[in-house]
CSV table of C-alpha atoms in Angstrom, one decimal:
chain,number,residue,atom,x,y,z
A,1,UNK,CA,0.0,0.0,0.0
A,2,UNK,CA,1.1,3.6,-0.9
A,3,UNK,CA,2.3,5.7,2.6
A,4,UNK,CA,-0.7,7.6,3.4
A,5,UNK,CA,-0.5,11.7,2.6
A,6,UNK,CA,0.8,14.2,4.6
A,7,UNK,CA,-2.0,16.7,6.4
A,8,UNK,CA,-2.8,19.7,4.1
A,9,UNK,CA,-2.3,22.3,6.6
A,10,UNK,CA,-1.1,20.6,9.9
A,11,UNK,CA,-4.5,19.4,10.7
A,12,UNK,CA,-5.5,16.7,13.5
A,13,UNK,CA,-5.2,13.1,12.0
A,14,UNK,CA,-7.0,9.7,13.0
A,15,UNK,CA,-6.1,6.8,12.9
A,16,UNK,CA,-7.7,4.4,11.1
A,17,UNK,CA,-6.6,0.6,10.9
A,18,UNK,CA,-3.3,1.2,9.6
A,19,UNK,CA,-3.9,4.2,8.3
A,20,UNK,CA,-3.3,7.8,9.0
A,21,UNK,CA,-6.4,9.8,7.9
A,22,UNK,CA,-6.4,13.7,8.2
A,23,UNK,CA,-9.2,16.1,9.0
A,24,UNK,CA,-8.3,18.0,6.0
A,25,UNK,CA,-8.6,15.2,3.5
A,26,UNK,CA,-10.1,16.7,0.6
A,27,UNK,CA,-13.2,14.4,0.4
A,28,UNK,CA,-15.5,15.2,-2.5
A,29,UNK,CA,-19.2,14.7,-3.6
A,30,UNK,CA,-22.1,13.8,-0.9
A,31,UNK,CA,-19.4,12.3,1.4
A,32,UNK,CA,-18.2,15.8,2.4
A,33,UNK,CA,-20.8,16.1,4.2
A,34,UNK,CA,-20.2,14.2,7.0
A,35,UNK,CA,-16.5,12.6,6.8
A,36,UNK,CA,-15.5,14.9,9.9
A,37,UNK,CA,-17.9,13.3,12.2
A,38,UNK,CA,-17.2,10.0,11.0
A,39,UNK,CA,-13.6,10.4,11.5
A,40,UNK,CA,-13.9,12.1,14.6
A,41,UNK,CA,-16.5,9.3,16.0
A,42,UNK,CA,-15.0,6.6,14.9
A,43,UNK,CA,-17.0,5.2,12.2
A,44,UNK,CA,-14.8,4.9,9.3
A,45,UNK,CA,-11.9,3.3,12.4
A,46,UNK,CA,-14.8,1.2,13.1
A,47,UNK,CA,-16.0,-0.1,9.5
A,48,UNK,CA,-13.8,0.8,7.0
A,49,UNK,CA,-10.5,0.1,8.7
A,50,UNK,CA,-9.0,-2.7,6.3
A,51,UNK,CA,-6.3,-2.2,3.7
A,52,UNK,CA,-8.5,-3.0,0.3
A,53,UNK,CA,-11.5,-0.1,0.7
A,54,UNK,CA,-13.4,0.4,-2.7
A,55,UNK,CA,-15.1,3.5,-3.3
A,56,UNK,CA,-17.9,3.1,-5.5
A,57,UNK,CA,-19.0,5.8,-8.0
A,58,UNK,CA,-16.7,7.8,-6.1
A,59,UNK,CA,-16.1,10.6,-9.1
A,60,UNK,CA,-19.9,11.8,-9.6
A,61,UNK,CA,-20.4,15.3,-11.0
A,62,UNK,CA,-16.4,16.4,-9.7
A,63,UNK,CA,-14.2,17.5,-11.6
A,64,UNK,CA,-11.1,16.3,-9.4
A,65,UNK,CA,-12.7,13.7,-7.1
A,66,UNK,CA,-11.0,12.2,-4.0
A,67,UNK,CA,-12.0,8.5,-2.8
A,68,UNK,CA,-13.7,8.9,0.6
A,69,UNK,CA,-10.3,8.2,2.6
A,70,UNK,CA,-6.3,8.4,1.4
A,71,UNK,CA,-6.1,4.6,1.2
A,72,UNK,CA,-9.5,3.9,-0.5
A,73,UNK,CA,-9.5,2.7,-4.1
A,74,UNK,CA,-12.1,5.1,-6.2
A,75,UNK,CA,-14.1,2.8,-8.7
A,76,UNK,CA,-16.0,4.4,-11.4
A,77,UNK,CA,-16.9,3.4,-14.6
A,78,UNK,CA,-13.2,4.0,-16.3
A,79,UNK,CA,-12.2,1.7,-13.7
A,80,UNK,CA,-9.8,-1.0,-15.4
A,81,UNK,CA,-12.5,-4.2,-16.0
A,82,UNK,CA,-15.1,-2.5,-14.4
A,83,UNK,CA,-18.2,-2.2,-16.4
A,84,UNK,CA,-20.5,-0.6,-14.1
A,85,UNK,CA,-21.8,-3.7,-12.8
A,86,UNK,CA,-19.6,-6.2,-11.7
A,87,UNK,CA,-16.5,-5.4,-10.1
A,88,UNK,CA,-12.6,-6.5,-11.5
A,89,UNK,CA,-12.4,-8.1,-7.3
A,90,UNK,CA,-11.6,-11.6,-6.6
A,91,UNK,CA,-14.3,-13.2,-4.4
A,92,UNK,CA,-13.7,-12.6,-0.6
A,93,UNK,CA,-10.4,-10.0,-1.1
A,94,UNK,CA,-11.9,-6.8,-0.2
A,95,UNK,CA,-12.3,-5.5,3.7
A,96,UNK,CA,-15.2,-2.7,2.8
A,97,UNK,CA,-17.4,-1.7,-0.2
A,98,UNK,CA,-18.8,2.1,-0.2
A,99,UNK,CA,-20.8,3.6,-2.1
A,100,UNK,CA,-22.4,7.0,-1.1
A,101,UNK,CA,-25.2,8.4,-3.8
A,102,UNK,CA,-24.8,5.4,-6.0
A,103,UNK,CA,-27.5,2.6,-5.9
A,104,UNK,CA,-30.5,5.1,-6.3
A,105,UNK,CA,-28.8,5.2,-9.7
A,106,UNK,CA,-28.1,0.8,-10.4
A,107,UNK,CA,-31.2,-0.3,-12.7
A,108,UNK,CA,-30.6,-3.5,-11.2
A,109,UNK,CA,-29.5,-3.4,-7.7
A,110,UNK,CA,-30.3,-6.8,-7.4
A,111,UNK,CA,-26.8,-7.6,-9.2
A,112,UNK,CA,-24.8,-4.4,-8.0
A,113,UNK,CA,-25.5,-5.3,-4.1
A,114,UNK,CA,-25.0,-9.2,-4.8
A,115,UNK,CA,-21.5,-8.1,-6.6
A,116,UNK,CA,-20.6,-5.5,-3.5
A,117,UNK,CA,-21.4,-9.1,-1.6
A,118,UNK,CA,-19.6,-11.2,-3.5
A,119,UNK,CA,-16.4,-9.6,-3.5
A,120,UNK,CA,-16.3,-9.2,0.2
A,121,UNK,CA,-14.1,-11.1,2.8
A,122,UNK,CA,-16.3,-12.9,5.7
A,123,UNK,CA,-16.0,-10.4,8.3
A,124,UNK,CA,-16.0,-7.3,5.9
A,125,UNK,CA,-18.5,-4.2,5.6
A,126,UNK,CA,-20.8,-2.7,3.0
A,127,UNK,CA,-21.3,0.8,3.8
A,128,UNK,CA,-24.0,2.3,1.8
A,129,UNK,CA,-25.4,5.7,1.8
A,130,UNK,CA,-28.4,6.9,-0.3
A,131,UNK,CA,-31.2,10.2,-0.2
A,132,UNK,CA,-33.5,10.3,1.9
A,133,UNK,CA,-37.0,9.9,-0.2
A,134,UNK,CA,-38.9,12.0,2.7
A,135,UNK,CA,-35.3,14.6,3.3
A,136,UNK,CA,-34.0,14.8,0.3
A,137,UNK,CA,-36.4,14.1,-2.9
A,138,UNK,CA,-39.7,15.4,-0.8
A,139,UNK,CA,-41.8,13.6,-2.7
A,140,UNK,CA,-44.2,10.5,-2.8
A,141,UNK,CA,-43.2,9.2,-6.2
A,142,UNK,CA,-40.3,9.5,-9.2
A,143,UNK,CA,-39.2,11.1,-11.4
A,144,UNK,CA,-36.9,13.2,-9.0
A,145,UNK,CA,-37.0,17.2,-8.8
A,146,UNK,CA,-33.6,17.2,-8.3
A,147,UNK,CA,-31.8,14.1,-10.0
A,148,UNK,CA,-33.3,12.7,-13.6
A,149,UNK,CA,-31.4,9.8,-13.2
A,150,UNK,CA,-32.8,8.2,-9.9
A,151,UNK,CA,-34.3,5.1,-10.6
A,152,UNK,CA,-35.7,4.7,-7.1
A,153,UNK,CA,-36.6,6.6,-3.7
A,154,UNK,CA,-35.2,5.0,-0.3
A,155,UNK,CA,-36.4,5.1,3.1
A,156,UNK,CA,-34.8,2.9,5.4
A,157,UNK,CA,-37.6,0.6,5.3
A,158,UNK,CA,-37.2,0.1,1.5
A,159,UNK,CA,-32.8,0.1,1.4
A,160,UNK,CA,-33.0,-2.4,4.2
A,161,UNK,CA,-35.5,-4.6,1.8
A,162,UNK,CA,-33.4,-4.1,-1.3
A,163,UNK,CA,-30.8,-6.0,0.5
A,164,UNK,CA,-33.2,-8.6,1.9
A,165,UNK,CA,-34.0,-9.5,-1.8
A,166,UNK,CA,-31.0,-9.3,-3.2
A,167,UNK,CA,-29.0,-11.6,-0.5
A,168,UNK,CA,-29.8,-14.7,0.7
A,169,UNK,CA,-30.6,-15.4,4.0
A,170,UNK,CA,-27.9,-15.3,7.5
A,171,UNK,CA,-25.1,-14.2,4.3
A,172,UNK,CA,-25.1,-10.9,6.6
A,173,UNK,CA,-26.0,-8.7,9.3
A,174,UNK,CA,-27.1,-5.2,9.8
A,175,UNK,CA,-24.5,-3.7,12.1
A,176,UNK,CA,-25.4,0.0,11.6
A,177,UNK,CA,-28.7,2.2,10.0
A,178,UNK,CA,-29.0,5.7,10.4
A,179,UNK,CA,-31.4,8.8,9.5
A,180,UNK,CA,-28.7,11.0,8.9
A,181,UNK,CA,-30.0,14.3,8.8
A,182,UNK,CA,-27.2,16.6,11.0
A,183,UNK,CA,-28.0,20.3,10.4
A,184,UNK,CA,-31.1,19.3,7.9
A,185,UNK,CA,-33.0,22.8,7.5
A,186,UNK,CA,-36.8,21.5,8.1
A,187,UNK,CA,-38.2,24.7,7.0
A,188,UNK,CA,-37.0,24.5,3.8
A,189,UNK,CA,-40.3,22.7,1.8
A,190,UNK,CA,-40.8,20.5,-1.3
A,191,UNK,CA,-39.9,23.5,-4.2
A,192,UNK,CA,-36.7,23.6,-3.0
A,193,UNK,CA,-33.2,21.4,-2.3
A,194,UNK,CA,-32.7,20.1,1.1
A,195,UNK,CA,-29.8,21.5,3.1
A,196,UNK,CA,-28.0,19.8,5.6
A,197,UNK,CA,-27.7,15.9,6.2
A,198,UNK,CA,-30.6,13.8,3.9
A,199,UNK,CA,-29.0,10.7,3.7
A,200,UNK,CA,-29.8,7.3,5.3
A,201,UNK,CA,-26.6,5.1,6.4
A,202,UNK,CA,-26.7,1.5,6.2
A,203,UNK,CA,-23.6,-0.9,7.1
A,204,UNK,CA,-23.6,-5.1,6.5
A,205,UNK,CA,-21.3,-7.6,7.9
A,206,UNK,CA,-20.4,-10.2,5.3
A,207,UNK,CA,-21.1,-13.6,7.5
A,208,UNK,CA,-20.5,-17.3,6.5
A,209,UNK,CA,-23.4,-18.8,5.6
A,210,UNK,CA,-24.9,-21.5,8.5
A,211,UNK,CA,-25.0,-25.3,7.0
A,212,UNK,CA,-29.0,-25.4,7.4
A,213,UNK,CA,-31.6,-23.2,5.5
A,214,UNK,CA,-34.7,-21.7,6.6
A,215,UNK,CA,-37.7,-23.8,6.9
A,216,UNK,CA,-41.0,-24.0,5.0
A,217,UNK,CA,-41.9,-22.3,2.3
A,218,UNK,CA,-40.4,-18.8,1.8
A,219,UNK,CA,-43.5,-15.8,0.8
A,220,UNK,CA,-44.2,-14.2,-2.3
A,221,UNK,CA,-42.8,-11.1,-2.4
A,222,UNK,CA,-44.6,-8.0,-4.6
A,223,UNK,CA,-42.7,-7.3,-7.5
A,224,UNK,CA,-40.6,-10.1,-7.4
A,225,UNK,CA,-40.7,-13.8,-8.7
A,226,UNK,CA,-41.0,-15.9,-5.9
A,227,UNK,CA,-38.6,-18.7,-7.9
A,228,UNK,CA,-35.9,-16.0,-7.4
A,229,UNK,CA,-36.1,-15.9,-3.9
A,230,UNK,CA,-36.3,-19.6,-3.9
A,231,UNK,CA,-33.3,-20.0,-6.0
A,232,UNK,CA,-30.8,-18.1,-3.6
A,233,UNK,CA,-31.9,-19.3,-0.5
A,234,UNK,CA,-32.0,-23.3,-1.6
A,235,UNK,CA,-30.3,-23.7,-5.2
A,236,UNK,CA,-27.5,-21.4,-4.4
A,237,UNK,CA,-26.7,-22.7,-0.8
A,238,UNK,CA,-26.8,-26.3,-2.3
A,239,UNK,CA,-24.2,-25.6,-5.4
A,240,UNK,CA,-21.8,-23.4,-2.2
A,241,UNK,CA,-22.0,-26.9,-0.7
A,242,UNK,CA,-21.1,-28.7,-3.9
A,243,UNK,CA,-18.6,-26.5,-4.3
A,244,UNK,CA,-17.0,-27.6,-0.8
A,245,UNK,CA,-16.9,-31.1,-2.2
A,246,UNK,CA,-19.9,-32.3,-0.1
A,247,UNK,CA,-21.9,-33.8,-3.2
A,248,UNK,CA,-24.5,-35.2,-1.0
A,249,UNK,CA,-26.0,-32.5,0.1
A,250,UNK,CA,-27.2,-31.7,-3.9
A,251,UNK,CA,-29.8,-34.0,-4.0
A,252,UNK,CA,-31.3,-34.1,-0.7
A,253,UNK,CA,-31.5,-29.7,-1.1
A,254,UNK,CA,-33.3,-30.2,-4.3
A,255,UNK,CA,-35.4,-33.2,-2.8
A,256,UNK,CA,-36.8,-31.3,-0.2
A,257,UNK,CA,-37.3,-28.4,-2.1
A,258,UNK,CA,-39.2,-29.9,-5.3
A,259,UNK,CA,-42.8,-29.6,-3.3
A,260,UNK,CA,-42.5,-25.8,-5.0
A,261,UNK,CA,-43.3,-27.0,-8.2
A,262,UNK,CA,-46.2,-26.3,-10.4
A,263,UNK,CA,-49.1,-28.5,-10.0
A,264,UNK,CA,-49.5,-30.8,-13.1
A,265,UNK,CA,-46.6,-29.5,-15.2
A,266,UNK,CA,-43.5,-31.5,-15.4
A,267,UNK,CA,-40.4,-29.7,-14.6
A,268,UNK,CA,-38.6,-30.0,-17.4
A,269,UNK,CA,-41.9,-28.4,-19.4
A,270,UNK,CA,-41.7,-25.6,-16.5
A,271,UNK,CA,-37.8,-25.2,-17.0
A,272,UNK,CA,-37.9,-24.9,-21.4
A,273,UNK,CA,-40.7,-22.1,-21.0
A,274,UNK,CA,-38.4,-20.0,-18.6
A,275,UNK,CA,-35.6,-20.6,-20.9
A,276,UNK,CA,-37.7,-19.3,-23.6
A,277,UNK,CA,-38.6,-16.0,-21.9
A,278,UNK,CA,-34.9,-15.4,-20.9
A,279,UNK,CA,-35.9,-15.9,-17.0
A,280,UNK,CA,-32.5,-17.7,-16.4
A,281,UNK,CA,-32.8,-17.7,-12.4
A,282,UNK,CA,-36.2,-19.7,-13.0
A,283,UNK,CA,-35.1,-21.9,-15.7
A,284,UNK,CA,-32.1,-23.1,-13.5
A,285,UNK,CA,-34.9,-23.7,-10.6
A,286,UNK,CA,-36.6,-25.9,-13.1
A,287,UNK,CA,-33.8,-27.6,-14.8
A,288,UNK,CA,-32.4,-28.5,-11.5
A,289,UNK,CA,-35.8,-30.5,-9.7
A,290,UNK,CA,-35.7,-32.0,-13.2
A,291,UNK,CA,-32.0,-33.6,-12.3
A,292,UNK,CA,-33.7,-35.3,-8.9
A,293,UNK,CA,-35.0,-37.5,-11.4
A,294,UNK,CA,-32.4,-37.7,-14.1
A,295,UNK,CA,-29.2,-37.1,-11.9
A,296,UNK,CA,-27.2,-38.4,-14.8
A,297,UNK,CA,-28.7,-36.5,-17.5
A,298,UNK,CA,-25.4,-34.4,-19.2
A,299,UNK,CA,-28.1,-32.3,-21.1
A,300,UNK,CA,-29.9,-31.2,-18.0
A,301,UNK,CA,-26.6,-30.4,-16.4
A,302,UNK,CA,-25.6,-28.4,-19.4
A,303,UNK,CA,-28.9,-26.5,-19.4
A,304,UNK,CA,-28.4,-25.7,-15.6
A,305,UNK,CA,-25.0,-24.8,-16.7
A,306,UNK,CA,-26.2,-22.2,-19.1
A,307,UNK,CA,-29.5,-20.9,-17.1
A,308,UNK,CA,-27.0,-20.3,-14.4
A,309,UNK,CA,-24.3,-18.3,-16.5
A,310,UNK,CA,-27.2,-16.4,-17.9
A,311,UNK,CA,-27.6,-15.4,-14.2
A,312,UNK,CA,-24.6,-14.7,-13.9
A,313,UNK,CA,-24.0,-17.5,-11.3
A,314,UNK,CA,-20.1,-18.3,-12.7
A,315,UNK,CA,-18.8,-19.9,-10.1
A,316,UNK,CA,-21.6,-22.8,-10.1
A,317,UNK,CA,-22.0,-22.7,-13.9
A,318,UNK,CA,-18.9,-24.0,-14.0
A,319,UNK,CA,-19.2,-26.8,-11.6
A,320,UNK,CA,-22.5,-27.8,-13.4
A,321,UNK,CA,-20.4,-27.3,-16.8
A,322,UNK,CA,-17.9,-30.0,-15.7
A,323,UNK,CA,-20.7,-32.2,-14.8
A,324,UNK,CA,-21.9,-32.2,-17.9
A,325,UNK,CA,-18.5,-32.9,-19.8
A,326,UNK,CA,-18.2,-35.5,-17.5
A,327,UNK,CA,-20.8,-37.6,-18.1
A,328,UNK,CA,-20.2,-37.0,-21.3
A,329,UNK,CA,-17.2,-38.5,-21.2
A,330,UNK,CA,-18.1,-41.7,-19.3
A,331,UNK,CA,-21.4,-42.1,-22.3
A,332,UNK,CA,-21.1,-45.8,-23.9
């Protein structure tokens, strides 16, 4: 790691993991705000201590942008490999993702929050900071007044449930949520921009996933296919496992978990018509009750295989790849 900079002007420093941090680091965008009461109170010493720090869409509308802290690594779509989406990180190498005023602009945060996930060590933060919906935007519904390009309003009701969907279950734990809304001018009405704090603050702890899953049937959420939600908490777990060399475990998961299917379709007819419609996280569903019965099929493996690379599942498309290749392989 690069030595950390010298204060500006002689001002106080903090230290933070390994890092010196001063009070006059030139912080730019949203995070200006309030990076001296996070360095003074301890918040960034407390969740954003580690050596690999990625600051997501730290640039913004700034000319000459500064990551959030000396010895963070500012991602933004010039990034090397870094196509807005999916981040150039090995899994499990980096100690915090944050990301201040970016998700309300991800079309799918389903994929940007699983990614921030993904690349995360066991043990290591998400810190994510968004507008308010009743501080900042002042408003029941989109578009907003003051930003074109927000794709959703937040309360911490709704951020908290964004990462409910998009994570399966006892993957993390909340650690921290805040209204922060320090100096916020409530006289100031709907016609014109908030001053102040009009954020909401919301920190994750990466955790190992327990060996057992949650029992009975998980609910259908509004607005979101219920074969997604039972894909990462039962599919996904079951490949992680597979993936530990624990091949049992694959056909008891789906076993248990084929009740879910549709009554008087087969599952292979169920798994060609979400193919067909491009809903790859539902196709793989399918595909995979169908190997209960034909664990030896190399053409259902191959069609989990590419349902789950659709999905952008890599990791367990390959496994299911190499299935495939070897049974075809050991075919008379």
């Amino acid at each position: 790691m690069p030595d950390d900079p010298p204060p500006l002007s002689g001002a106080p420093t903090h230290r933070v993991g390994n890092h010196n941090v001063p009070e006059d680091w030139p912080v730019t965008g949203e995070a200006s705000r309030s990076f001296l009461e996070k360095l003074r109170g301890g918040f960034y010493a407390t969740y954003m201590a580690g050596d690999i720090v990625l600051d997501i869409g730290y640039r913004g509308s700034v000319d000459n942008p500064s990551p959030v802290l000396p010895h963070a690594i500012g991602i933004d779509i010039d990034y090397p490999g870094y196509d807005g989406s999916r981040l150039p990180f090995e899994h499990g190498t980096v100690d915090t993702v944050y990301s201040s005023h970016m998700l309300e602009h991800a079309a799918d945060y389903v994929a940007t929050i699983r990614d921030w996930h993904r690349v995360l060590r066991v043990g290591g933060f998400i810190v994510c900071v968004v507008p308010h919906q009743f501080l900042y935007e002042k408003r029941w519904r989109l578009p907003s007044r003051w930003n074109g390009d927000h794709k959703r309003f937040y309360t911490p009701a709704s951020l908290l449930r964004e990462f409910e969907v998009a994570l399966p279950p006892n993957t993390y734990r909340v650690r921290h949520v805040r209204d922060q809304d320090s100096g916020y001018l409530y006289d100031v009405g709907p016609e014109e921009h908030a001053g102040g704090g009009y954020e909401i603050e919301l920190v994750i702890e990466k955790r190992a996933a327990p060996s057992w899953t949650l029992a009975g049937t998980p609910p259908c959420e509004p607005g979101r296919d219920m074969n997604a939600i039972w894909f990462d908490a039962a599919i996904r777990g079951a490949v992680d496992e597979i993936l530990r060399r624990r091949p049992g475990l694959w056909r008891s998961a789906l076993s248990r978990l084929a009740r879910f299917l549709s009554p008087g379709r087969t599952m292979r007819a169920c798994a060609d018509e979400a193919r067909a419609e491009g809903r790859w996280e539902r196709a793989a569903r399918f595909y995979a009750d169908a190997l209960i019965e034909q664990p030896g099929s190399a053409v259902l493996w191959g069609r989990v295989a590419e349902a789950l690379e659709h999905a952008e599942y890599r990791e367990e498309a390959a496994f299911a790849r190499r299935r495939a290749s070897e049974l075809r392989r050991a075919a008379p």
